[in-house]
PDB file of N, CA, C and O in Angstrom:
ATOM      1  N   UNK A  23      -0.859  -2.925 -23.510  1.00 57.00           N
ATOM      2  CA  UNK A  23      -1.243  -1.558 -23.140  1.00 57.00           C
ATOM      3  C   UNK A  23      -0.760  -1.249 -21.725  1.00 57.00           C
ATOM      4  O   UNK A  23      -0.848  -2.093 -20.841  1.00 57.00           O
ATOM      5  N   UNK A  24      -0.273  -0.046 -21.558  1.00 66.00           N
ATOM      6  CA  UNK A  24       0.186   0.374 -20.232  1.00 66.00           C
ATOM      7  C   UNK A  24      -1.020   0.723 -19.362  1.00 66.00           C
ATOM      8  O   UNK A  24      -1.972   1.344 -19.846  1.00 66.00           O
ATOM      9  N   UNK A  25      -0.977   0.328 -18.082  1.00 73.00           N
ATOM     10  CA  UNK A  25      -2.067   0.749 -17.192  1.00 73.00           C
ATOM     11  C   UNK A  25      -2.019   2.265 -17.051  1.00 73.00           C
ATOM     12  O   UNK A  25      -0.948   2.841 -16.906  1.00 73.00           O
ATOM     13  N   UNK A  26      -3.164   2.918 -17.120  1.00 84.00           N
ATOM     14  CA  UNK A  26      -3.139   4.377 -17.066  1.00 84.00           C
ATOM     15  C   UNK A  26      -4.026   4.969 -15.981  1.00 84.00           C
ATOM     16  O   UNK A  26      -4.003   6.163 -15.761  1.00 84.00           O
ATOM     17  N   UNK A  27      -4.793   4.138 -15.314  1.00 92.00           N
ATOM     18  CA  UNK A  27      -5.644   4.671 -14.252  1.00 92.00           C
ATOM     19  C   UNK A  27      -4.795   4.936 -13.010  1.00 92.00           C
ATOM     20  O   UNK A  27      -3.853   4.202 -12.720  1.00 92.00           O
ATOM     21  N   UNK A  28      -5.135   6.011 -12.317  1.00 94.00           N
ATOM     22  CA  UNK A  28      -4.360   6.417 -11.149  1.00 94.00           C
ATOM     23  C   UNK A  28      -5.163   6.127  -9.887  1.00 94.00           C
ATOM     24  O   UNK A  28      -6.303   6.563  -9.763  1.00 94.00           O
ATOM     25  N   UNK A  29      -4.551   5.382  -8.956  1.00 96.00           N
ATOM     26  CA  UNK A  29      -5.225   5.099  -7.693  1.00 96.00           C
ATOM     27  C   UNK A  29      -4.842   6.152  -6.658  1.00 96.00           C
ATOM     28  O   UNK A  29      -3.811   6.794  -6.759  1.00 96.00           O
ATOM     29  N   UNK A  30      -5.716   6.322  -5.693  1.00 97.00           N
ATOM     30  CA  UNK A  30      -5.461   7.235  -4.579  1.00 97.00           C
ATOM     31  C   UNK A  30      -5.089   6.392  -3.368  1.00 97.00           C
ATOM     32  O   UNK A  30      -5.832   5.481  -3.010  1.00 97.00           O
ATOM     33  N   UNK A  31      -3.948   6.705  -2.763  1.00 97.00           N
ATOM     34  CA  UNK A  31      -3.469   5.922  -1.621  1.00 97.00           C
ATOM     35  C   UNK A  31      -3.320   6.842  -0.414  1.00 97.00           C
ATOM     36  O   UNK A  31      -2.642   7.865  -0.496  1.00 97.00           O
ATOM     37  N   UNK A  32      -3.984   6.483   0.675  1.00 97.00           N
ATOM     38  CA  UNK A  32      -3.767   7.222   1.920  1.00 97.00           C
ATOM     39  C   UNK A  32      -2.897   6.368   2.830  1.00 97.00           C
ATOM     40  O   UNK A  32      -2.859   5.145   2.708  1.00 97.00           O
ATOM     41  N   UNK A  33      -2.165   7.025   3.702  1.00 96.00           N
ATOM     42  CA  UNK A  33      -1.303   6.273   4.614  1.00 96.00           C
ATOM     43  C   UNK A  33      -1.108   7.050   5.906  1.00 96.00           C
ATOM     44  O   UNK A  33      -1.116   8.277   5.920  1.00 96.00           O
ATOM     45  N   UNK A  34      -0.957   6.298   6.961  1.00 97.00           N
ATOM     46  CA  UNK A  34      -0.630   6.853   8.268  1.00 97.00           C
ATOM     47  C   UNK A  34       0.417   5.922   8.849  1.00 97.00           C
ATOM     48  O   UNK A  34       0.204   4.709   8.899  1.00 97.00           O
ATOM     49  N   UNK A  35       1.546   6.472   9.240  1.00 96.00           N
ATOM     50  CA  UNK A  35       2.646   5.648   9.739  1.00 96.00           C
ATOM     51  C   UNK A  35       2.786   5.844  11.241  1.00 96.00           C
ATOM     52  O   UNK A  35       2.841   6.973  11.722  1.00 96.00           O
ATOM     53  N   UNK A  36       2.817   4.732  11.964  1.00 97.00           N
ATOM     54  CA  UNK A  36       3.083   4.788  13.399  1.00 97.00           C
ATOM     55  C   UNK A  36       4.190   3.798  13.699  1.00 97.00           C
ATOM     56  O   UNK A  36       4.541   2.975  12.853  1.00 97.00           O
ATOM     57  N   UNK A  37       4.752   3.891  14.889  1.00 96.00           N
ATOM     58  CA  UNK A  37       5.802   2.951  15.277  1.00 96.00           C
ATOM     59  C   UNK A  37       5.256   1.999  16.324  1.00 96.00           C
ATOM     60  O   UNK A  37       4.589   2.409  17.274  1.00 96.00           O
ATOM     61  N   UNK A  38       5.522   0.709  16.119  1.00 95.00           N
ATOM     62  CA  UNK A  38       5.197  -0.308  17.116  1.00 95.00           C
ATOM     63  C   UNK A  38       6.456  -1.128  17.315  1.00 95.00           C
ATOM     64  O   UNK A  38       6.982  -1.698  16.359  1.00 95.00           O
ATOM     65  N   UNK A  39       6.951  -1.158  18.533  1.00 93.00           N
ATOM     66  CA  UNK A  39       8.207  -1.845  18.846  1.00 93.00           C
ATOM     67  C   UNK A  39       9.351  -1.348  17.956  1.00 93.00           C
ATOM     68  O   UNK A  39      10.207  -2.114  17.535  1.00 93.00           O
ATOM     69  N   UNK A  40       9.318  -0.032  17.650  1.00 92.00           N
ATOM     70  CA  UNK A  40      10.389   0.573  16.881  1.00 92.00           C
ATOM     71  C   UNK A  40      10.316   0.361  15.382  1.00 92.00           C
ATOM     72  O   UNK A  40      11.169   0.848  14.649  1.00 92.00           O
ATOM     73  N   UNK A  41       9.311  -0.373  14.913  1.00 95.00           N
ATOM     74  CA  UNK A  41       9.183  -0.637  13.479  1.00 95.00           C
ATOM     75  C   UNK A  41       7.934   0.067  12.925  1.00 95.00           C
ATOM     76  O   UNK A  41       6.921   0.144  13.597  1.00 95.00           O
ATOM     77  N   UNK A  42       8.026   0.561  11.677  1.00 96.00           N
ATOM     78  CA  UNK A  42       6.874   1.255  11.096  1.00 96.00           C
ATOM     79  C   UNK A  42       5.690   0.323  10.852  1.00 96.00           C
ATOM     80  O   UNK A  42       5.861  -0.807  10.397  1.00 96.00           O
ATOM     81  N   UNK A  43       4.512   0.819  11.154  1.00 97.00           N
ATOM     82  CA  UNK A  43       3.261   0.153  10.792  1.00 97.00           C
ATOM     83  C   UNK A  43       2.487   1.148   9.950  1.00 97.00           C
ATOM     84  O   UNK A  43       2.226   2.274  10.384  1.00 97.00           O
ATOM     85  N   UNK A  44       2.174   0.755   8.713  1.00 97.00           N
ATOM     86  CA  UNK A  44       1.490   1.648   7.790  1.00 97.00           C
ATOM     87  C   UNK A  44       0.044   1.195   7.663  1.00 97.00           C
ATOM     88  O   UNK A  44      -0.222   0.030   7.383  1.00 97.00           O
ATOM     89  N   UNK A  45      -0.870   2.136   7.890  1.00 98.00           N
ATOM     90  CA  UNK A  45      -2.296   1.861   7.737  1.00 98.00           C
ATOM     91  C   UNK A  45      -2.865   2.865   6.759  1.00 98.00           C
ATOM     92  O   UNK A  45      -2.451   4.026   6.749  1.00 98.00           O
ATOM     93  N   UNK A  46      -3.795   2.429   5.945  1.00 98.00           N
ATOM     94  CA  UNK A  46      -4.386   3.358   5.002  1.00 98.00           C
ATOM     95  C   UNK A  46      -5.432   2.692   4.155  1.00 98.00           C
ATOM     96  O   UNK A  46      -5.958   1.629   4.491  1.00 98.00           O
ATOM     97  N   UNK A  47      -5.726   3.347   3.028  1.00 98.00           N
ATOM     98  CA  UNK A  47      -6.745   2.843   2.116  1.00 98.00           C
ATOM     99  C   UNK A  47      -6.318   3.134   0.686  1.00 98.00           C
ATOM    100  O   UNK A  47      -5.539   4.057   0.427  1.00 98.00           O
ATOM    101  N   UNK A  48      -6.832   2.326  -0.230  1.00 98.00           N
ATOM    102  CA  UNK A  48      -6.552   2.496  -1.655  1.00 98.00           C
ATOM    103  C   UNK A  48      -7.896   2.649  -2.376  1.00 98.00           C
ATOM    104  O   UNK A  48      -8.773   1.799  -2.240  1.00 98.00           O
ATOM    105  N   UNK A  49      -8.023   3.748  -3.121  1.00 97.00           N
ATOM    106  CA  UNK A  49      -9.256   4.033  -3.851  1.00 97.00           C
ATOM    107  C   UNK A  49      -8.975   4.081  -5.338  1.00 97.00           C
ATOM    108  O   UNK A  49      -7.895   4.497  -5.762  1.00 97.00           O
ATOM    109  N   UNK A  50      -9.971   3.692  -6.123  1.00 95.00           N
ATOM    110  CA  UNK A  50      -9.856   3.747  -7.573  1.00 95.00           C
ATOM    111  C   UNK A  50     -10.217   5.112  -8.116  1.00 95.00           C
ATOM    112  O   UNK A  50     -10.509   6.041  -7.364  1.00 95.00           O
ATOM    113  N   UNK A  51     -10.224   5.234  -9.429  1.00 88.00           N
ATOM    114  CA  UNK A  51     -10.499   6.517 -10.077  1.00 88.00           C
ATOM    115  C   UNK A  51     -11.898   7.029  -9.768  1.00 88.00           C
ATOM    116  O   UNK A  51     -12.142   8.226  -9.770  1.00 88.00           O
ATOM    117  N   UNK A  52     -12.815   6.134  -9.454  1.00 89.00           N
ATOM    118  CA  UNK A  52     -14.201   6.515  -9.156  1.00 89.00           C
ATOM    119  C   UNK A  52     -14.403   6.811  -7.675  1.00 89.00           C
ATOM    120  O   UNK A  52     -15.516   7.051  -7.236  1.00 89.00           O
ATOM    121  N   UNK A  53     -13.311   6.756  -6.889  1.00 93.00           N
ATOM    122  CA  UNK A  53     -13.409   7.021  -5.458  1.00 93.00           C
ATOM    123  C   UNK A  53     -13.884   5.832  -4.653  1.00 93.00           C
ATOM    124  O   UNK A  53     -14.031   5.918  -3.439  1.00 93.00           O
ATOM    125  N   UNK A  54     -14.121   4.705  -5.336  1.00 95.00           N
ATOM    126  CA  UNK A  54     -14.555   3.498  -4.628  1.00 95.00           C
ATOM    127  C   UNK A  54     -13.337   2.693  -4.182  1.00 95.00           C
ATOM    128  O   UNK A  54     -12.277   2.753  -4.808  1.00 95.00           O
ATOM    129  N   UNK A  55     -13.471   1.922  -3.104  1.00 97.00           N
ATOM    130  CA  UNK A  55     -12.343   1.129  -2.607  1.00 97.00           C
ATOM    131  C   UNK A  55     -11.820   0.141  -3.649  1.00 97.00           C
ATOM    132  O   UNK A  55     -12.612  -0.455  -4.383  1.00 97.00           O
ATOM    133  N   UNK A  56     -10.503   0.008  -3.713  1.00 97.00           N
ATOM    134  CA  UNK A  56      -9.892  -1.017  -4.562  1.00 97.00           C
ATOM    135  C   UNK A  56      -9.640  -2.242  -3.683  1.00 97.00           C
ATOM    136  O   UNK A  56      -8.826  -2.198  -2.761  1.00 97.00           O
ATOM    137  N   UNK A  57     -10.353  -3.307  -3.970  1.00 97.00           N
ATOM    138  CA  UNK A  57     -10.251  -4.544  -3.186  1.00 97.00           C
ATOM    139  C   UNK A  57      -9.087  -5.377  -3.731  1.00 97.00           C
ATOM    140  O   UNK A  57      -8.885  -5.463  -4.942  1.00 97.00           O
ATOM    141  N   UNK A  58      -8.322  -5.969  -2.841  1.00 97.00           N
ATOM    142  CA  UNK A  58      -7.209  -6.857  -3.173  1.00 97.00           C
ATOM    143  C   UNK A  58      -6.088  -6.178  -3.957  1.00 97.00           C
ATOM    144  O   UNK A  58      -5.425  -6.794  -4.781  1.00 97.00           O
ATOM    145  N   UNK A  59      -5.889  -4.884  -3.678  1.00 98.00           N
ATOM    146  CA  UNK A  59      -4.677  -4.233  -4.187  1.00 98.00           C
ATOM    147  C   UNK A  59      -3.509  -4.812  -3.391  1.00 98.00           C
ATOM    148  O   UNK A  59      -3.641  -5.107  -2.199  1.00 98.00           O
ATOM    149  N   UNK A  60      -2.372  -5.019  -4.051  1.00 98.00           N
ATOM    150  CA  UNK A  60      -1.192  -5.573  -3.382  1.00 98.00           C
ATOM    151  C   UNK A  60      -0.331  -4.453  -2.820  1.00 98.00           C
ATOM    152  O   UNK A  60      -0.049  -3.484  -3.518  1.00 98.00           O
ATOM    153  N   UNK A  61       0.085  -4.617  -1.562  1.00 98.00           N
ATOM    154  CA  UNK A  61       1.005  -3.680  -0.928  1.00 98.00           C
ATOM    155  C   UNK A  61       2.209  -4.497  -0.479  1.00 98.00           C
ATOM    156  O   UNK A  61       2.072  -5.388   0.370  1.00 98.00           O
ATOM    157  N   UNK A  62       3.368  -4.232  -1.072  1.00 97.00           N
ATOM    158  CA  UNK A  62       4.572  -4.980  -0.729  1.00 97.00           C
ATOM    159  C   UNK A  62       5.706  -4.018  -0.430  1.00 97.00           C
ATOM    160  O   UNK A  62       5.687  -2.860  -0.839  1.00 97.00           O
ATOM    161  N   UNK A  63       6.709  -4.521   0.289  1.00 97.00           N
ATOM    162  CA  UNK A  63       7.921  -3.752   0.527  1.00 97.00           C
ATOM    163  C   UNK A  63       8.887  -4.099  -0.596  1.00 97.00           C
ATOM    164  O   UNK A  63       9.178  -5.276  -0.839  1.00 97.00           O
ATOM    165  N   UNK A  64       9.361  -3.080  -1.311  1.00 97.00           N
ATOM    166  CA  UNK A  64      10.240  -3.293  -2.462  1.00 97.00           C
ATOM    167  C   UNK A  64      11.463  -4.117  -2.064  1.00 97.00           C
ATOM    168  O   UNK A  64      12.101  -3.846  -1.053  1.00 97.00           O
ATOM    169  N   UNK A  65      11.737  -5.154  -2.849  1.00 96.00           N
ATOM    170  CA  UNK A  65      12.910  -5.986  -2.609  1.00 96.00           C
ATOM    171  C   UNK A  65      12.741  -7.019  -1.510  1.00 96.00           C
ATOM    172  O   UNK A  65      13.668  -7.770  -1.214  1.00 96.00           O
ATOM    173  N   UNK A  66      11.576  -7.079  -0.907  1.00 96.00           N
ATOM    174  CA  UNK A  66      11.312  -8.037   0.178  1.00 96.00           C
ATOM    175  C   UNK A  66      10.222  -9.007  -0.265  1.00 96.00           C
ATOM    176  O   UNK A  66       9.536  -8.789  -1.251  1.00 96.00           O
ATOM    177  N   UNK A  67      10.063 -10.068   0.503  1.00 94.00           N
ATOM    178  CA  UNK A  67       9.123 -11.117   0.093  1.00 94.00           C
ATOM    179  C   UNK A  67       7.837 -11.116   0.923  1.00 94.00           C
ATOM    180  O   UNK A  67       7.172 -12.129   1.013  1.00 94.00           O
ATOM    181  N   UNK A  68       7.511  -9.980   1.533  1.00 97.00           N
ATOM    182  CA  UNK A  68       6.276  -9.946   2.315  1.00 97.00           C
ATOM    183  C   UNK A  68       5.452  -8.710   1.958  1.00 97.00           C
ATOM    184  O   UNK A  68       5.952  -7.760   1.376  1.00 97.00           O
ATOM    185  N   UNK A  69       4.183  -8.775   2.300  1.00 97.00           N
ATOM    186  CA  UNK A  69       3.292  -7.662   2.035  1.00 97.00           C
ATOM    187  C   UNK A  69       1.893  -8.000   2.513  1.00 97.00           C
ATOM    188  O   UNK A  69       1.715  -8.884   3.344  1.00 97.00           O
ATOM    189  N   UNK A  70       0.920  -7.302   1.957  1.00 98.00           N
ATOM    190  CA  UNK A  70      -0.466  -7.521   2.343  1.00 98.00           C
ATOM    191  C   UNK A  70      -1.360  -7.133   1.173  1.00 98.00           C
ATOM    192  O   UNK A  70      -0.867  -6.698   0.135  1.00 98.00           O
ATOM    193  N   UNK A  71      -2.654  -7.318   1.327  1.00 98.00           N
ATOM    194  CA  UNK A  71      -3.617  -6.886   0.313  1.00 98.00           C
ATOM    195  C   UNK A  71      -4.714  -6.066   1.003  1.00 98.00           C
ATOM    196  O   UNK A  71      -4.937  -6.216   2.205  1.00 98.00           O
ATOM    197  N   UNK A  72      -5.394  -5.223   0.220  1.00 98.00           N
ATOM    198  CA  UNK A  72      -6.490  -4.438   0.787  1.00 98.00           C
ATOM    199  C   UNK A  72      -7.720  -5.321   0.984  1.00 98.00           C
ATOM    200  O   UNK A  72      -7.926  -6.293   0.269  1.00 98.00           O
ATOM    201  N   UNK A  73      -8.528  -4.934   1.957  1.00 98.00           N
ATOM    202  CA  UNK A  73      -9.739  -5.700   2.268  1.00 98.00           C
ATOM    203  C   UNK A  73     -10.921  -5.192   1.443  1.00 98.00           C
ATOM    204  O   UNK A  73     -10.749  -4.400   0.513  1.00 98.00           O
ATOM    205  N   UNK A  74     -12.119  -5.617   1.792  1.00 97.00           N
ATOM    206  CA  UNK A  74     -13.323  -5.265   1.033  1.00 97.00           C
ATOM    207  C   UNK A  74     -13.607  -3.765   1.054  1.00 97.00           C
ATOM    208  O   UNK A  74     -14.335  -3.263   0.204  1.00 97.00           O
ATOM    209  N   UNK A  75     -13.022  -3.051   2.019  1.00 98.00           N
ATOM    210  CA  UNK A  75     -13.209  -1.603   2.110  1.00 98.00           C
ATOM    211  C   UNK A  75     -12.001  -0.839   1.568  1.00 98.00           C
ATOM    212  O   UNK A  75     -11.898   0.373   1.762  1.00 98.00           O
ATOM    213  N   UNK A  76     -11.067  -1.561   0.923  1.00 98.00           N
ATOM    214  CA  UNK A  76      -9.873  -0.924   0.383  1.00 98.00           C
ATOM    215  C   UNK A  76      -8.835  -0.587   1.437  1.00 98.00           C
ATOM    216  O   UNK A  76      -7.843   0.075   1.148  1.00 98.00           O
ATOM    217  N   UNK A  77      -9.042  -1.053   2.660  1.00 98.00           N
ATOM    218  CA  UNK A  77      -8.122  -0.710   3.761  1.00 98.00           C
ATOM    219  C   UNK A  77      -7.006  -1.754   3.899  1.00 98.00           C
ATOM    220  O   UNK A  77      -7.181  -2.907   3.542  1.00 98.00           O
ATOM    221  N   UNK A  78      -5.875  -1.290   4.432  1.00 98.00           N
ATOM    222  CA  UNK A  78      -4.742  -2.194   4.627  1.00 98.00           C
ATOM    223  C   UNK A  78      -3.955  -1.804   5.875  1.00 98.00           C
ATOM    224  O   UNK A  78      -4.007  -0.672   6.342  1.00 98.00           O
ATOM    225  N   UNK A  79      -3.244  -2.793   6.410  1.00 98.00           N
ATOM    226  CA  UNK A  79      -2.263  -2.587   7.474  1.00 98.00           C
ATOM    227  C   UNK A  79      -1.030  -3.376   7.092  1.00 98.00           C
ATOM    228  O   UNK A  79      -1.126  -4.569   6.779  1.00 98.00           O
ATOM    229  N   UNK A  80       0.115  -2.719   7.080  1.00 98.00           N
ATOM    230  CA  UNK A  80       1.380  -3.387   6.750  1.00 98.00           C
ATOM    231  C   UNK A  80       2.372  -3.132   7.869  1.00 98.00           C
ATOM    232  O   UNK A  80       2.703  -1.984   8.166  1.00 98.00           O
ATOM    233  N   UNK A  81       2.821  -4.216   8.500  1.00 97.00           N
ATOM    234  CA  UNK A  81       3.833  -4.123   9.551  1.00 97.00           C
ATOM    235  C   UNK A  81       5.195  -4.408   8.923  1.00 97.00           C
ATOM    236  O   UNK A  81       5.451  -5.529   8.493  1.00 97.00           O
ATOM    237  N   UNK A  82       6.020  -3.376   8.860  1.00 97.00           N
ATOM    238  CA  UNK A  82       7.330  -3.535   8.233  1.00 97.00           C
ATOM    239  C   UNK A  82       8.298  -4.259   9.157  1.00 97.00           C
ATOM    240  O   UNK A  82       8.199  -4.159  10.378  1.00 97.00           O
ATOM    241  N   UNK A  83       9.221  -4.991   8.560  1.00 96.00           N
ATOM    242  CA  UNK A  83      10.229  -5.720   9.312  1.00 96.00           C
ATOM    243  C   UNK A  83      11.562  -4.980   9.290  1.00 96.00           C
ATOM    244  O   UNK A  83      12.551  -5.465   9.831  1.00 96.00           O
ATOM    245  N   UNK A  84      11.581  -3.803   8.644  1.00 95.00           N
ATOM    246  CA  UNK A  84      12.759  -2.945   8.625  1.00 95.00           C
ATOM    247  C   UNK A  84      12.319  -1.557   9.101  1.00 95.00           C
ATOM    248  O   UNK A  84      11.140  -1.241   9.079  1.00 95.00           O
ATOM    249  N   UNK A  85      13.295  -0.728   9.486  1.00 94.00           N
ATOM    250  CA  UNK A  85      12.941   0.598  10.001  1.00 94.00           C
ATOM    251  C   UNK A  85      12.609   1.582   8.890  1.00 94.00           C
ATOM    252  O   UNK A  85      12.032   2.637   9.138  1.00 94.00           O
ATOM    253  N   UNK A  86      12.975   1.258   7.643  1.00 95.00           N
ATOM    254  CA  UNK A  86      12.631   2.125   6.520  1.00 95.00           C
ATOM    255  C   UNK A  86      12.594   1.294   5.250  1.00 95.00           C
ATOM    256  O   UNK A  86      13.054   0.150   5.227  1.00 95.00           O
ATOM    257  N   UNK A  87      12.052   1.882   4.201  1.00 96.00           N
ATOM    258  CA  UNK A  87      11.969   1.169   2.937  1.00 96.00           C
ATOM    259  C   UNK A  87      10.985   1.846   2.009  1.00 96.00           C
ATOM    260  O   UNK A  87      10.510   2.951   2.280  1.00 96.00           O
ATOM    261  N   UNK A  88      10.688   1.192   0.909  1.00 97.00           N
ATOM    262  CA  UNK A  88       9.728   1.707  -0.065  1.00 97.00           C
ATOM    263  C   UNK A  88       8.611   0.688  -0.201  1.00 97.00           C
ATOM    264  O   UNK A  88       8.872  -0.503  -0.412  1.00 97.00           O
ATOM    265  N   UNK A  89       7.376   1.140  -0.035  1.00 97.00           N
ATOM    266  CA  UNK A  89       6.255   0.239  -0.278  1.00 97.00           C
ATOM    267  C   UNK A  89       5.712   0.516  -1.676  1.00 97.00           C
ATOM    268  O   UNK A  89       5.718   1.654  -2.145  1.00 97.00           O
ATOM    269  N   UNK A  90       5.290  -0.560  -2.335  1.00 97.00           N
ATOM    270  CA  UNK A  90       4.776  -0.474  -3.694  1.00 97.00           C
ATOM    271  C   UNK A  90       3.351  -1.018  -3.694  1.00 97.00           C
ATOM    272  O   UNK A  90       3.101  -2.129  -3.229  1.00 97.00           O
ATOM    273  N   UNK A  91       2.428  -0.197  -4.212  1.00 97.00           N
ATOM    274  CA  UNK A  91       1.025  -0.588  -4.266  1.00 97.00           C
ATOM    275  C   UNK A  91       0.664  -0.838  -5.723  1.00 97.00           C
ATOM    276  O   UNK A  91       0.897   0.017  -6.575  1.00 97.00           O
ATOM    277  N   UNK A  92       0.116  -2.027  -6.007  1.00 97.00           N
ATOM    278  CA  UNK A  92      -0.243  -2.366  -7.378  1.00 97.00           C
ATOM    279  C   UNK A  92      -1.661  -2.932  -7.432  1.00 97.00           C
ATOM    280  O   UNK A  92      -2.146  -3.529  -6.462  1.00 97.00           O
ATOM    281  N   UNK A  93      -2.314  -2.716  -8.566  1.00 96.00           N
ATOM    282  CA  UNK A  93      -3.631  -3.288  -8.823  1.00 96.00           C
ATOM    283  C   UNK A  93      -3.797  -3.332 -10.332  1.00 96.00           C
ATOM    284  O   UNK A  93      -3.388  -2.403 -11.035  1.00 96.00           O
ATOM    285  N   UNK A  94      -4.387  -4.385 -10.826  1.00 93.00           N
ATOM    286  CA  UNK A  94      -4.565  -4.566 -12.266  1.00 93.00           C
ATOM    287  C   UNK A  94      -5.226  -3.343 -12.897  1.00 93.00           C
ATOM    288  O   UNK A  94      -6.251  -2.870 -12.418  1.00 93.00           O
ATOM    289  N   UNK A  95      -4.618  -2.813 -13.960  1.00 93.00           N
ATOM    290  CA  UNK A  95      -5.189  -1.681 -14.682  1.00 93.00           C
ATOM    291  C   UNK A  95      -4.778  -0.318 -14.152  1.00 93.00           C
ATOM    292  O   UNK A  95      -5.124   0.703 -14.735  1.00 93.00           O
ATOM    293  N   UNK A  96      -4.040  -0.306 -13.032  1.00 95.00           N
ATOM    294  CA  UNK A  96      -3.633   0.959 -12.421  1.00 95.00           C
ATOM    295  C   UNK A  96      -2.116   1.117 -12.452  1.00 95.00           C
ATOM    296  O   UNK A  96      -1.375   0.135 -12.397  1.00 95.00           O
ATOM    297  N   UNK A  97      -1.666   2.381 -12.500  1.00 95.00           N
ATOM    298  CA  UNK A  97      -0.239   2.663 -12.395  1.00 95.00           C
ATOM    299  C   UNK A  97       0.210   2.325 -10.981  1.00 95.00           C
ATOM    300  O   UNK A  97      -0.458   2.683 -10.013  1.00 95.00           O
ATOM    301  N   UNK A  98       1.369   1.640 -10.834  1.00 96.00           N
ATOM    302  CA  UNK A  98       1.881   1.354  -9.496  1.00 96.00           C
ATOM    303  C   UNK A  98       2.202   2.658  -8.751  1.00 96.00           C
ATOM    304  O   UNK A  98       2.544   3.668  -9.371  1.00 96.00           O
ATOM    305  N   UNK A  99       2.069   2.627  -7.443  1.00 96.00           N
ATOM    306  CA  UNK A  99       2.402   3.773  -6.589  1.00 96.00           C
ATOM    307  C   UNK A  99       3.526   3.336  -5.666  1.00 96.00           C
ATOM    308  O   UNK A  99       3.454   2.278  -5.040  1.00 96.00           O
ATOM    309  N   UNK A 100       4.583   4.148  -5.576  1.00 97.00           N
ATOM    310  CA  UNK A 100       5.686   3.880  -4.650  1.00 97.00           C
ATOM    311  C   UNK A 100       5.706   4.959  -3.577  1.00 97.00           C
ATOM    312  O   UNK A 100       5.574   6.143  -3.882  1.00 97.00           O
ATOM    313  N   UNK A 101       5.836   4.517  -2.334  1.00 96.00           N
ATOM    314  CA  UNK A 101       5.856   5.445  -1.208  1.00 96.00           C
ATOM    315  C   UNK A 101       7.076   5.125  -0.340  1.00 96.00           C
ATOM    316  O   UNK A 101       7.259   3.983   0.085  1.00 96.00           O
ATOM    317  N   UNK A 102       7.896   6.146  -0.097  1.00 97.00           N
ATOM    318  CA  UNK A 102       9.074   5.967   0.745  1.00 97.00           C
ATOM    319  C   UNK A 102       8.675   6.095   2.215  1.00 97.00           C
ATOM    320  O   UNK A 102       7.977   7.027   2.601  1.00 97.00           O
ATOM    321  N   UNK A 103       9.115   5.118   3.022  1.00 94.00           N
ATOM    322  CA  UNK A 103       8.829   5.111   4.461  1.00 94.00           C
ATOM    323  C   UNK A 103      10.159   5.265   5.195  1.00 94.00           C
ATOM    324  O   UNK A 103      11.077   4.473   4.991  1.00 94.00           O
ATOM    325  N   UNK A 104      10.269   6.294   6.017  1.00 89.00           N
ATOM    326  CA  UNK A 104      11.518   6.534   6.769  1.00 89.00           C
ATOM    327  C   UNK A 104      11.236   6.670   8.250  1.00 89.00           C
ATOM    328  O   UNK A 104      10.286   7.277   8.615  1.00 89.00           O
TER     329      UNK A 104
END
């Protein structure tokens, strides 16, 4: 079965030492935090997971890219960072 639930992802991008730092939160369909959602940079081998409050911080190692947020049972979300 295809995952069909849609997560809500917030993001705020700032620059630290010239590289993007993305901070935000991931919420489930019920508006509650999604714990341990995976946030990775597409095509790269690093990322992070959300904490108990659904919050995350991802420090990118490139100046731009696409981050992919996944969680079991939910449709993946892709966000372009430039």
